[in-house]
């Protein structure tokens, strides 16, 4: 089995395609189960965010896995296969592992270094676990990816320099509004539409940027009240959005609505209540989009969407920090490869020790029958048996330890093959050990408990 990635992201697809391809809730569960039931797939998880939709799978055949996953992505998104394929990329084996580590560390994000992606990877793994599509192989790989992401943020400055999509969006919006005081939004009134995690980041970022007044609008008023209270803001009724937009300089919208929340008619009504020529900026961070594209054609209105935030990355973060994170990714990738290669020789070592134990037991039984005829006591027979087993264990210790060490290096599979040939191990015995390891449930999920 090998790791396969089939996906699309802000680097390969327009926002419209990402909007249609994104899956969540029951739809995500159905996609996971359908992928897991493909004949070439053993296990899978899916990362689906506003910036990427990626399927990670353990597959037995490359072409069978790719074709099956592409067909399911097209079916679940409603995007014709030909149209979807133009936006897809595929990574396999080592490239697939390296890609996941880069994603978790923030190197592949729209804003390099943003920290939300680490939680998104964790959520993707948990969802797959909940739906029963995550196995030992991808769980272990996911654990390595989360560790890589944590190291990148703890050991470098990439997290401090590229905090989130919201920070970059607010900075760009402030430049459209024009110069203010010492802080980006000094004297500006900000309206946040939505009350989810992204909206919470928007409120906190606006407060840090010196916003004069922060208002929160959400369909569920109680959630808006909790969010506004944390920043000393106010709550406006969702039905009063035109008036709230009229009173704001910056509107940040990030709801989970299926269609446009802020329409051209709504903003047009708001403009009638504003001073002529006063700039209005709408920062749309939702997927699918909250702001009707027609709004951008209105006078004195600027709309910043996810498309425009693309490319805000390595140059803003700093080459040294990016290089440091890439070094961590390479280090973790090398460690992962060594661990996988070492694990591959384990069934052979277990089979060798089992064969040795079988031979020892048979010989001891034969010897015991002969010695008992000569009056050798049971205690003496037990001492002989222990001595023989110790001798065999000592003889096997050095070669089995050494083959594990050698197997962790590139080309290590040759040492495993040599061990099987030298000791004439039955391939079926090795396969039986491998199956037993795969079928044994893995109950130690350290990342999931944090």
Tab-separated table of C-alpha atoms in Angstrom:
chain	number	residue	atom	x	y	z
A	1	UNK	CA	0.000	0.000	0.000
A	2	UNK	CA	1.180	3.552	-0.789
A	3	UNK	CA	0.033	7.056	0.142
A	4	UNK	CA	-1.847	8.962	-2.563
A	5	UNK	CA	-3.056	12.579	-2.604
A	6	UNK	CA	-5.638	13.852	-5.076
A	7	UNK	CA	-6.783	17.423	-4.566
A	8	UNK	CA	-7.177	21.012	-5.586
A	9	UNK	CA	-6.235	24.187	-3.760
A	10	UNK	CA	-5.961	27.959	-4.092
A	11	UNK	CA	-2.847	27.314	-6.166
A	12	UNK	CA	-4.570	25.157	-8.767
A	13	UNK	CA	-8.219	26.213	-8.894
A	14	UNK	CA	-10.317	29.397	-8.987
A	15	UNK	CA	-12.463	30.242	-5.972
A	16	UNK	CA	-15.635	29.246	-7.843
A	17	UNK	CA	-14.330	25.701	-8.293
A	18	UNK	CA	-13.168	25.447	-4.675
A	19	UNK	CA	-16.592	26.591	-3.508
A	20	UNK	CA	-18.308	23.825	-5.454
A	21	UNK	CA	-15.799	21.150	-4.450
A	22	UNK	CA	-15.811	21.848	-0.699
A	23	UNK	CA	-17.538	19.224	1.471
A	24	UNK	CA	-18.564	19.138	5.117
A	25	UNK	CA	-20.946	17.424	7.521
A	26	UNK	CA	-22.923	14.499	6.119
A	27	UNK	CA	-21.562	15.127	2.621
A	28	UNK	CA	-18.018	14.691	3.929
A	29	UNK	CA	-19.027	11.486	5.673
A	30	UNK	CA	-20.530	10.065	2.473
A	31	UNK	CA	-17.419	10.981	0.479
A	32	UNK	CA	-15.134	9.349	3.056
A	33	UNK	CA	-17.134	6.135	3.071
A	34	UNK	CA	-17.353	5.994	-0.726
A	35	UNK	CA	-13.575	6.448	-1.036
A	36	UNK	CA	-12.917	3.821	1.646
A	37	UNK	CA	-15.070	1.350	-0.295
A	38	UNK	CA	-13.079	1.738	-3.507
A	39	UNK	CA	-11.416	-1.573	-4.442
A	40	UNK	CA	-7.908	-0.069	-4.403
A	41	UNK	CA	-8.296	1.954	-1.172
A	42	UNK	CA	-7.597	0.751	2.369
A	43	UNK	CA	-8.099	3.963	4.379
A	44	UNK	CA	-8.609	7.684	3.803
A	45	UNK	CA	-9.118	11.161	5.211
A	46	UNK	CA	-10.127	14.416	3.525
A	47	UNK	CA	-9.008	17.983	4.228
A	48	UNK	CA	-11.766	20.336	3.044
A	49	UNK	CA	-11.354	24.059	3.753
A	50	UNK	CA	-11.842	27.351	1.941
A	51	UNK	CA	-8.361	26.967	0.464
A	52	UNK	CA	-8.154	23.260	-0.411
A	53	UNK	CA	-9.994	20.002	-0.891
A	54	UNK	CA	-7.542	17.104	-0.657
A	55	UNK	CA	-8.125	13.369	-0.460
A	56	UNK	CA	-5.402	11.343	1.268
A	57	UNK	CA	-5.626	7.584	0.791
A	58	UNK	CA	-3.673	4.382	1.207
A	59	UNK	CA	-3.983	2.604	-2.130
A	60	UNK	CA	-2.822	-0.661	-3.621
A	61	UNK	CA	-2.710	0.594	-7.204
A	62	UNK	CA	-1.865	4.106	-8.363
A	63	UNK	CA	-4.082	4.364	-11.444
A	64	UNK	CA	-7.013	2.592	-9.832
A	65	UNK	CA	-6.817	4.890	-6.811
A	66	UNK	CA	-6.549	8.080	-8.848
A	67	UNK	CA	-9.404	7.193	-11.194
A	68	UNK	CA	-11.722	6.133	-8.387
A	69	UNK	CA	-11.071	9.229	-6.263
A	70	UNK	CA	-11.433	11.608	-9.226
A	71	UNK	CA	-14.787	10.061	-10.125
A	72	UNK	CA	-16.062	10.402	-6.555
A	73	UNK	CA	-14.889	14.022	-6.248
A	74	UNK	CA	-16.734	14.870	-9.454
A	75	UNK	CA	-19.870	13.045	-8.313
A	76	UNK	CA	-20.001	14.617	-4.841
A	77	UNK	CA	-19.175	18.138	-6.058
A	78	UNK	CA	-21.396	18.081	-9.120
A	79	UNK	CA	-18.490	19.363	-11.212
A	80	UNK	CA	-18.056	17.564	-14.568
A	81	UNK	CA	-15.025	15.283	-14.456
A	82	UNK	CA	-13.343	17.039	-17.374
A	83	UNK	CA	-13.707	20.443	-15.743
A	84	UNK	CA	-12.592	19.205	-12.326
A	85	UNK	CA	-9.542	17.379	-13.659
A	86	UNK	CA	-8.101	20.647	-14.973
A	87	UNK	CA	-7.767	21.867	-11.363
A	88	UNK	CA	-6.574	18.641	-9.738
A	89	UNK	CA	-3.055	17.653	-8.733
A	90	UNK	CA	-1.770	14.234	-7.704
A	91	UNK	CA	1.076	13.290	-5.360
A	92	UNK	CA	2.189	9.731	-4.697
A	93	UNK	CA	4.333	7.944	-2.127
A	94	UNK	CA	7.190	10.224	-0.941
A	95	UNK	CA	5.761	13.297	-2.687
A	96	UNK	CA	2.406	12.704	-0.997
A	97	UNK	CA	3.986	12.510	2.452
A	98	UNK	CA	6.082	15.624	1.849
A	99	UNK	CA	3.007	17.498	0.653
A	100	UNK	CA	1.035	16.734	3.828
A	101	UNK	CA	3.954	17.841	6.020
A	102	UNK	CA	4.199	21.091	4.035
A	103	UNK	CA	0.445	21.667	4.392
A	104	UNK	CA	0.495	21.100	8.156
A	105	UNK	CA	3.478	23.410	8.615
A	106	UNK	CA	1.771	26.258	6.733
A	107	UNK	CA	4.107	26.283	3.737
A	108	UNK	CA	1.304	25.541	1.264
A	109	UNK	CA	-1.216	28.024	2.703
A	110	UNK	CA	-2.544	31.088	0.911
A	111	UNK	CA	-0.850	33.089	3.655
A	112	UNK	CA	2.369	31.222	4.420
A	113	UNK	CA	2.649	30.349	8.098
A	114	UNK	CA	-1.016	30.855	9.036
A	115	UNK	CA	-1.877	28.713	12.016
A	116	UNK	CA	-5.456	27.650	11.237
A	117	UNK	CA	-4.373	24.869	8.892
A	118	UNK	CA	-2.943	22.810	11.762
A	119	UNK	CA	-6.360	22.654	13.378
A	120	UNK	CA	-7.902	21.845	10.002
A	121	UNK	CA	-5.592	18.865	9.546
A	122	UNK	CA	-6.424	17.665	13.061
A	123	UNK	CA	-10.145	18.055	12.363
A	124	UNK	CA	-9.804	16.095	9.100
A	125	UNK	CA	-8.120	13.204	10.900
A	126	UNK	CA	-10.756	13.196	13.633
A	127	UNK	CA	-13.605	13.222	11.115
A	128	UNK	CA	-12.114	10.230	9.288
A	129	UNK	CA	-11.651	8.441	12.600
A	130	UNK	CA	-15.275	9.148	13.559
A	131	UNK	CA	-16.517	7.795	10.225
A	132	UNK	CA	-14.308	4.726	10.502
A	133	UNK	CA	-12.132	5.402	7.448
A	134	UNK	CA	-8.827	6.126	9.237
A	135	UNK	CA	-6.424	3.223	9.748
A	136	UNK	CA	-3.073	2.784	11.382
A	137	UNK	CA	-0.965	3.925	8.429
A	138	UNK	CA	-2.644	7.294	7.838
A	139	UNK	CA	-3.159	7.832	11.563
A	140	UNK	CA	0.589	7.514	12.086
A	141	UNK	CA	1.262	9.790	9.107
A	142	UNK	CA	-1.227	12.324	10.475
A	143	UNK	CA	0.526	12.244	13.820
A	144	UNK	CA	3.834	13.033	12.113
A	145	UNK	CA	2.181	15.882	10.182
A	146	UNK	CA	0.753	17.438	13.354
A	147	UNK	CA	4.135	17.150	15.055
A	148	UNK	CA	5.796	18.801	12.063
A	149	UNK	CA	3.295	21.677	12.172
A	150	UNK	CA	3.828	22.186	15.891
A	151	UNK	CA	7.601	22.185	15.491
A	152	UNK	CA	7.410	24.690	12.640
A	153	UNK	CA	5.528	27.128	14.860
A	154	UNK	CA	7.509	26.471	18.034
A	155	UNK	CA	11.012	26.504	16.542
A	156	UNK	CA	10.686	29.253	13.911
A	157	UNK	CA	9.033	32.642	13.590
A	158	UNK	CA	6.755	31.613	10.727
A	159	UNK	CA	3.679	31.603	12.972
A	160	UNK	CA	4.333	35.080	14.359
A	161	UNK	CA	4.964	36.617	10.955
A	162	UNK	CA	2.104	35.048	9.037
A	163	UNK	CA	-0.659	34.798	11.612
A	164	UNK	CA	-3.781	34.253	9.512
A	165	UNK	CA	-5.760	35.094	6.457
A	166	UNK	CA	-7.696	37.634	8.518
A	167	UNK	CA	-4.606	39.633	9.443
A	168	UNK	CA	-3.480	39.945	5.850
A	169	UNK	CA	-6.990	40.789	4.700
A	170	UNK	CA	-7.390	43.533	7.296
A	171	UNK	CA	-4.026	45.018	6.353
A	172	UNK	CA	-5.028	45.104	2.682
A	173	UNK	CA	-8.431	46.570	3.545
A	174	UNK	CA	-6.813	49.308	5.633
A	175	UNK	CA	-4.662	50.292	2.662
A	176	UNK	CA	-7.839	50.695	0.579
A	177	UNK	CA	-9.467	52.860	3.221
A	178	UNK	CA	-6.559	55.256	3.336
A	179	UNK	CA	-4.150	56.434	6.048
A	180	UNK	CA	-5.306	56.701	9.664
A	181	UNK	CA	-3.505	57.103	12.958
A	182	UNK	CA	-0.830	54.946	14.507
A	183	UNK	CA	-2.772	51.728	13.963
A	184	UNK	CA	-4.305	50.222	10.825
A	185	UNK	CA	-7.946	50.882	11.700
A	186	UNK	CA	-7.670	53.890	13.991
A	187	UNK	CA	-10.971	55.785	13.857
A	188	UNK	CA	-12.612	53.203	11.590
A	189	UNK	CA	-15.891	51.433	12.382
A	190	UNK	CA	-15.879	47.711	11.598
A	191	UNK	CA	-18.820	45.385	11.013
A	192	UNK	CA	-18.243	41.615	11.315
A	193	UNK	CA	-20.912	39.398	9.770
A	194	UNK	CA	-20.980	35.877	11.234
A	195	UNK	CA	-20.055	34.459	14.631
A	196	UNK	CA	-17.926	31.394	13.900
A	197	UNK	CA	-14.220	30.775	14.492
A	198	UNK	CA	-13.135	32.970	11.568
A	199	UNK	CA	-15.410	35.770	12.787
A	200	UNK	CA	-13.802	35.520	16.197
A	201	UNK	CA	-10.409	36.042	14.570
A	202	UNK	CA	-11.826	38.998	12.642
A	203	UNK	CA	-13.133	40.668	15.800
A	204	UNK	CA	-9.852	40.129	17.661
A	205	UNK	CA	-7.779	41.362	14.695
A	206	UNK	CA	-9.926	44.485	14.246
A	207	UNK	CA	-9.612	45.258	17.948
A	208	UNK	CA	-5.828	44.917	17.836
A	209	UNK	CA	-5.748	47.123	14.743
A	210	UNK	CA	-7.360	49.973	16.704
A	211	UNK	CA	-10.921	49.923	15.352
A	212	UNK	CA	-13.021	52.684	16.881
A	213	UNK	CA	-16.183	50.573	17.032
A	214	UNK	CA	-16.849	46.910	16.317
A	215	UNK	CA	-20.322	45.604	15.545
A	216	UNK	CA	-21.263	41.949	15.091
A	217	UNK	CA	-24.251	40.666	13.109
A	218	UNK	CA	-25.320	37.036	13.117
A	219	UNK	CA	-28.553	35.136	12.548
A	220	UNK	CA	-28.272	33.685	16.059
A	221	UNK	CA	-28.096	36.777	18.233
A	222	UNK	CA	-26.786	35.008	21.351
A	223	UNK	CA	-23.621	33.941	19.535
A	224	UNK	CA	-23.089	37.468	18.254
A	225	UNK	CA	-23.464	38.814	21.793
A	226	UNK	CA	-20.785	36.484	23.152
A	227	UNK	CA	-18.401	37.421	20.357
A	228	UNK	CA	-18.967	41.166	20.652
A	229	UNK	CA	-18.651	41.136	24.438
A	230	UNK	CA	-15.081	39.888	24.258
A	231	UNK	CA	-13.983	43.016	22.355
A	232	UNK	CA	-16.324	45.570	23.887
A	233	UNK	CA	-18.366	45.615	20.684
A	234	UNK	CA	-22.076	45.895	19.979
A	235	UNK	CA	-24.604	43.611	18.322
A	236	UNK	CA	-26.842	44.560	15.412
A	237	UNK	CA	-29.837	42.592	14.187
A	238	UNK	CA	-29.217	40.578	11.046
A	239	UNK	CA	-32.283	42.202	9.516
A	240	UNK	CA	-30.609	45.608	9.920
A	241	UNK	CA	-27.554	44.765	7.794
A	242	UNK	CA	-28.038	47.656	5.290
A	243	UNK	CA	-27.993	50.232	8.094
A	244	UNK	CA	-25.048	48.505	9.776
A	245	UNK	CA	-23.088	48.488	6.504
A	246	UNK	CA	-23.888	52.163	6.021
A	247	UNK	CA	-22.255	52.956	9.352
A	248	UNK	CA	-19.072	50.943	8.772
A	249	UNK	CA	-15.889	51.656	6.891
A	250	UNK	CA	-14.871	48.005	6.808
A	251	UNK	CA	-17.188	44.996	6.604
A	252	UNK	CA	-15.682	41.550	7.254
A	253	UNK	CA	-17.994	38.719	6.295
A	254	UNK	CA	-17.317	35.056	7.052
A	255	UNK	CA	-20.518	33.096	7.523
A	256	UNK	CA	-21.273	29.521	6.582
A	257	UNK	CA	-24.200	30.453	4.355
A	258	UNK	CA	-24.732	28.581	1.100
A	259	UNK	CA	-25.364	31.742	-0.924
A	260	UNK	CA	-24.716	35.494	-0.941
A	261	UNK	CA	-25.403	37.181	2.396
A	262	UNK	CA	-24.509	40.704	1.265
A	263	UNK	CA	-26.259	41.573	-2.000
A	264	UNK	CA	-25.842	44.415	-4.451
A	265	UNK	CA	-29.254	45.765	-3.494
A	266	UNK	CA	-28.322	45.737	0.186
A	267	UNK	CA	-25.050	47.625	-0.345
A	268	UNK	CA	-26.747	50.031	-2.750
A	269	UNK	CA	-29.244	50.902	-0.015
A	270	UNK	CA	-26.370	51.382	2.429
A	271	UNK	CA	-24.551	53.746	0.049
A	272	UNK	CA	-27.617	56.002	-0.046
A	273	UNK	CA	-27.111	56.563	3.680
A	274	UNK	CA	-23.370	57.353	3.477
A	275	UNK	CA	-21.501	60.564	2.638
A	276	UNK	CA	-20.698	60.752	-1.078
A	277	UNK	CA	-17.219	59.507	-1.867
A	278	UNK	CA	-16.697	57.755	1.489
A	279	UNK	CA	-14.815	54.513	0.779
A	280	UNK	CA	-16.372	51.219	1.821
A	281	UNK	CA	-14.327	47.998	1.879
A	282	UNK	CA	-15.853	44.543	2.134
A	283	UNK	CA	-13.496	41.732	3.111
A	284	UNK	CA	-15.108	38.436	2.093
A	285	UNK	CA	-13.402	35.483	3.792
A	286	UNK	CA	-16.241	33.009	3.356
A	287	UNK	CA	-16.362	29.859	1.271
A	288	UNK	CA	-18.689	29.946	-0.568
A	289	UNK	CA	-18.569	33.718	-0.934
A	290	UNK	CA	-20.803	35.911	1.223
A	291	UNK	CA	-20.621	39.003	-1.011
A	292	UNK	CA	-22.429	39.116	-4.337
A	293	UNK	CA	-19.811	39.779	-7.095
A	294	UNK	CA	-22.049	42.613	-8.377
A	295	UNK	CA	-21.209	44.617	-5.251
A	296	UNK	CA	-17.708	45.308	-6.627
A	297	UNK	CA	-19.241	47.369	-9.463
A	298	UNK	CA	-20.825	49.901	-7.098
A	299	UNK	CA	-19.135	53.349	-6.718
A	300	UNK	CA	-16.673	53.854	-3.851
A	301	UNK	CA	-16.893	50.174	-2.937
A	302	UNK	CA	-13.935	47.781	-2.855
A	303	UNK	CA	-14.369	44.027	-2.391
A	304	UNK	CA	-11.460	41.871	-1.266
A	305	UNK	CA	-12.013	38.137	-1.734
A	306	UNK	CA	-9.942	35.043	-1.252
A	307	UNK	CA	-8.683	35.231	-4.836
A	308	UNK	CA	-7.033	38.576	-4.166
A	309	UNK	CA	-5.293	37.268	-1.069
A	310	UNK	CA	-3.451	34.649	-3.056
A	311	UNK	CA	0.283	35.018	-3.210
A	312	UNK	CA	0.524	36.789	0.146
A	313	UNK	CA	3.126	34.352	1.313
A	314	UNK	CA	6.820	33.761	1.499
A	315	UNK	CA	7.859	37.323	0.696
A	316	UNK	CA	5.845	38.637	3.642
A	317	UNK	CA	7.073	35.941	6.016
A	318	UNK	CA	10.767	36.039	5.233
A	319	UNK	CA	13.033	33.671	3.354
A	320	UNK	CA	14.984	32.648	6.466
A	321	UNK	CA	11.859	31.530	8.337
A	322	UNK	CA	10.560	29.612	5.327
A	323	UNK	CA	13.934	27.894	4.897
A	324	UNK	CA	13.923	26.910	8.575
A	325	UNK	CA	10.476	25.353	8.246
A	326	UNK	CA	11.486	23.511	5.083
A	327	UNK	CA	14.424	22.042	7.010
A	328	UNK	CA	12.027	20.785	9.710
A	329	UNK	CA	9.795	19.231	7.051
A	330	UNK	CA	12.773	17.436	5.498
A	331	UNK	CA	13.931	16.214	8.904
A	332	UNK	CA	10.511	14.847	9.816
A	333	UNK	CA	10.123	13.302	6.370
A	334	UNK	CA	13.456	11.502	6.738
A	335	UNK	CA	12.463	10.235	10.195
A	336	UNK	CA	9.125	9.029	8.837
A	337	UNK	CA	10.810	7.180	5.982
A	338	UNK	CA	13.252	5.478	8.352
A	339	UNK	CA	10.429	4.411	10.656
A	340	UNK	CA	8.388	3.002	7.776
A	341	UNK	CA	11.340	1.046	6.404
A	342	UNK	CA	12.209	-0.294	9.859
A	343	UNK	CA	8.593	-1.351	10.429
A	344	UNK	CA	8.551	-3.263	7.158
A	345	UNK	CA	11.202	-5.680	8.417
A	346	UNK	CA	9.385	-6.393	11.684
A	347	UNK	CA	7.108	-9.157	10.299
A	348	UNK	CA	10.188	-10.954	8.931
A	349	UNK	CA	11.958	-10.735	12.307
A	350	UNK	CA	8.855	-11.989	14.110
A	351	UNK	CA	8.510	-14.864	11.633
A	352	UNK	CA	12.187	-15.749	12.120
A	353	UNK	CA	11.859	-15.875	15.900
A	354	UNK	CA	8.654	-17.913	15.605
A	355	UNK	CA	10.416	-20.430	13.340
A	356	UNK	CA	13.353	-20.629	15.761
A	357	UNK	CA	10.985	-21.213	18.684
A	358	UNK	CA	9.223	-23.985	16.768
A	359	UNK	CA	12.525	-25.735	15.998
A	360	UNK	CA	13.714	-25.398	19.611
A	361	UNK	CA	10.456	-26.772	21.015
A	362	UNK	CA	10.535	-29.753	18.663
A	363	UNK	CA	14.144	-30.583	19.503
A	364	UNK	CA	13.575	-30.182	23.246
A	365	UNK	CA	10.590	-32.495	23.061
A	366	UNK	CA	12.649	-35.116	21.233
A	367	UNK	CA	15.578	-34.701	23.660
A	368	UNK	CA	13.312	-34.816	26.690
A	369	UNK	CA	11.875	-38.165	25.625
A	370	UNK	CA	15.332	-39.676	25.269
A	371	UNK	CA	16.744	-38.254	28.515
A	372	UNK	CA	13.762	-39.284	30.610
A	373	UNK	CA	14.499	-42.888	29.652
A	374	UNK	CA	17.875	-42.468	31.358
A	375	UNK	CA	16.400	-41.110	34.571
A	376	UNK	CA	17.100	-37.413	34.028
A	377	UNK	CA	14.856	-35.415	36.412
A	378	UNK	CA	12.252	-32.836	35.369
A	379	UNK	CA	14.266	-30.046	37.018
A	380	UNK	CA	17.318	-30.926	34.938
A	381	UNK	CA	15.206	-31.009	31.760
A	382	UNK	CA	13.916	-27.528	32.555
A	383	UNK	CA	17.466	-26.217	33.038
A	384	UNK	CA	18.480	-27.708	29.690
A	385	UNK	CA	15.462	-26.143	27.958
A	386	UNK	CA	16.208	-22.702	29.371
A	387	UNK	CA	19.850	-22.952	28.324
A	388	UNK	CA	18.972	-23.936	24.752
A	389	UNK	CA	16.446	-21.090	24.452
A	390	UNK	CA	19.001	-18.567	25.790
A	391	UNK	CA	21.602	-19.744	23.283
A	392	UNK	CA	19.163	-19.376	20.374
A	393	UNK	CA	18.016	-15.946	21.582
A	394	UNK	CA	21.598	-14.722	21.829
A	395	UNK	CA	22.455	-16.038	18.378
A	396	UNK	CA	19.431	-14.294	16.858
A	397	UNK	CA	19.764	-11.041	18.793
A	398	UNK	CA	22.620	-9.446	16.843
A	399	UNK	CA	21.345	-10.220	13.311
A	400	UNK	CA	17.759	-9.156	14.070
A	401	UNK	CA	18.817	-5.900	15.717
A	402	UNK	CA	21.266	-5.193	12.921
A	403	UNK	CA	18.744	-5.905	10.157
A	404	UNK	CA	16.301	-3.439	11.743
A	405	UNK	CA	19.024	-0.797	11.746
A	406	UNK	CA	19.966	-1.519	8.142
A	407	UNK	CA	16.332	-1.633	7.039
A	408	UNK	CA	15.795	1.960	8.185
A	409	UNK	CA	18.239	3.180	5.532
A	410	UNK	CA	17.408	3.617	1.829
A	411	UNK	CA	17.452	0.236	0.085
A	412	UNK	CA	16.840	-1.489	3.404
A	413	UNK	CA	14.310	-3.873	1.873
A	414	UNK	CA	17.267	-5.808	0.414
A	415	UNK	CA	18.417	-6.760	3.918
A	416	UNK	CA	14.951	-8.014	4.794
A	417	UNK	CA	14.895	-10.115	1.622
A	418	UNK	CA	18.327	-11.528	2.474
A	419	UNK	CA	17.123	-12.506	5.943
A	420	UNK	CA	14.138	-14.374	4.467
A	421	UNK	CA	16.375	-16.239	2.004
A	422	UNK	CA	19.126	-17.106	4.505
A	423	UNK	CA	16.712	-18.578	7.043
A	424	UNK	CA	14.336	-20.047	4.427
A	425	UNK	CA	11.315	-18.281	5.883
A	426	UNK	CA	7.902	-19.151	4.506
A	427	UNK	CA	6.469	-16.011	2.793
A	428	UNK	CA	3.027	-16.964	4.096
A	429	UNK	CA	4.306	-16.791	7.670
A	430	UNK	CA	5.599	-13.245	7.081
A	431	UNK	CA	2.304	-12.220	5.467
A	432	UNK	CA	0.373	-13.659	8.413
A	433	UNK	CA	2.340	-11.488	10.832
A	434	UNK	CA	1.719	-8.410	8.639
A	435	UNK	CA	-2.032	-9.070	8.536
A	436	UNK	CA	-2.133	-9.524	12.298
A	437	UNK	CA	-0.406	-6.164	12.807
A	438	UNK	CA	-2.818	-4.369	10.444
A	439	UNK	CA	-5.873	-5.915	12.105
A	440	UNK	CA	-4.722	-5.022	15.630
A	441	UNK	CA	-6.518	-1.786	16.646
A	442	UNK	CA	-4.349	1.197	17.496
A	443	UNK	CA	-5.739	2.710	20.707
A	444	UNK	CA	-2.861	5.104	21.361
A	445	UNK	CA	-3.770	8.387	19.696
A	446	UNK	CA	-1.739	10.976	21.548
A	447	UNK	CA	-2.599	13.826	19.210
A	448	UNK	CA	-6.310	13.128	19.425
A	449	UNK	CA	-6.246	13.366	23.220
A	450	UNK	CA	-4.769	16.833	23.281
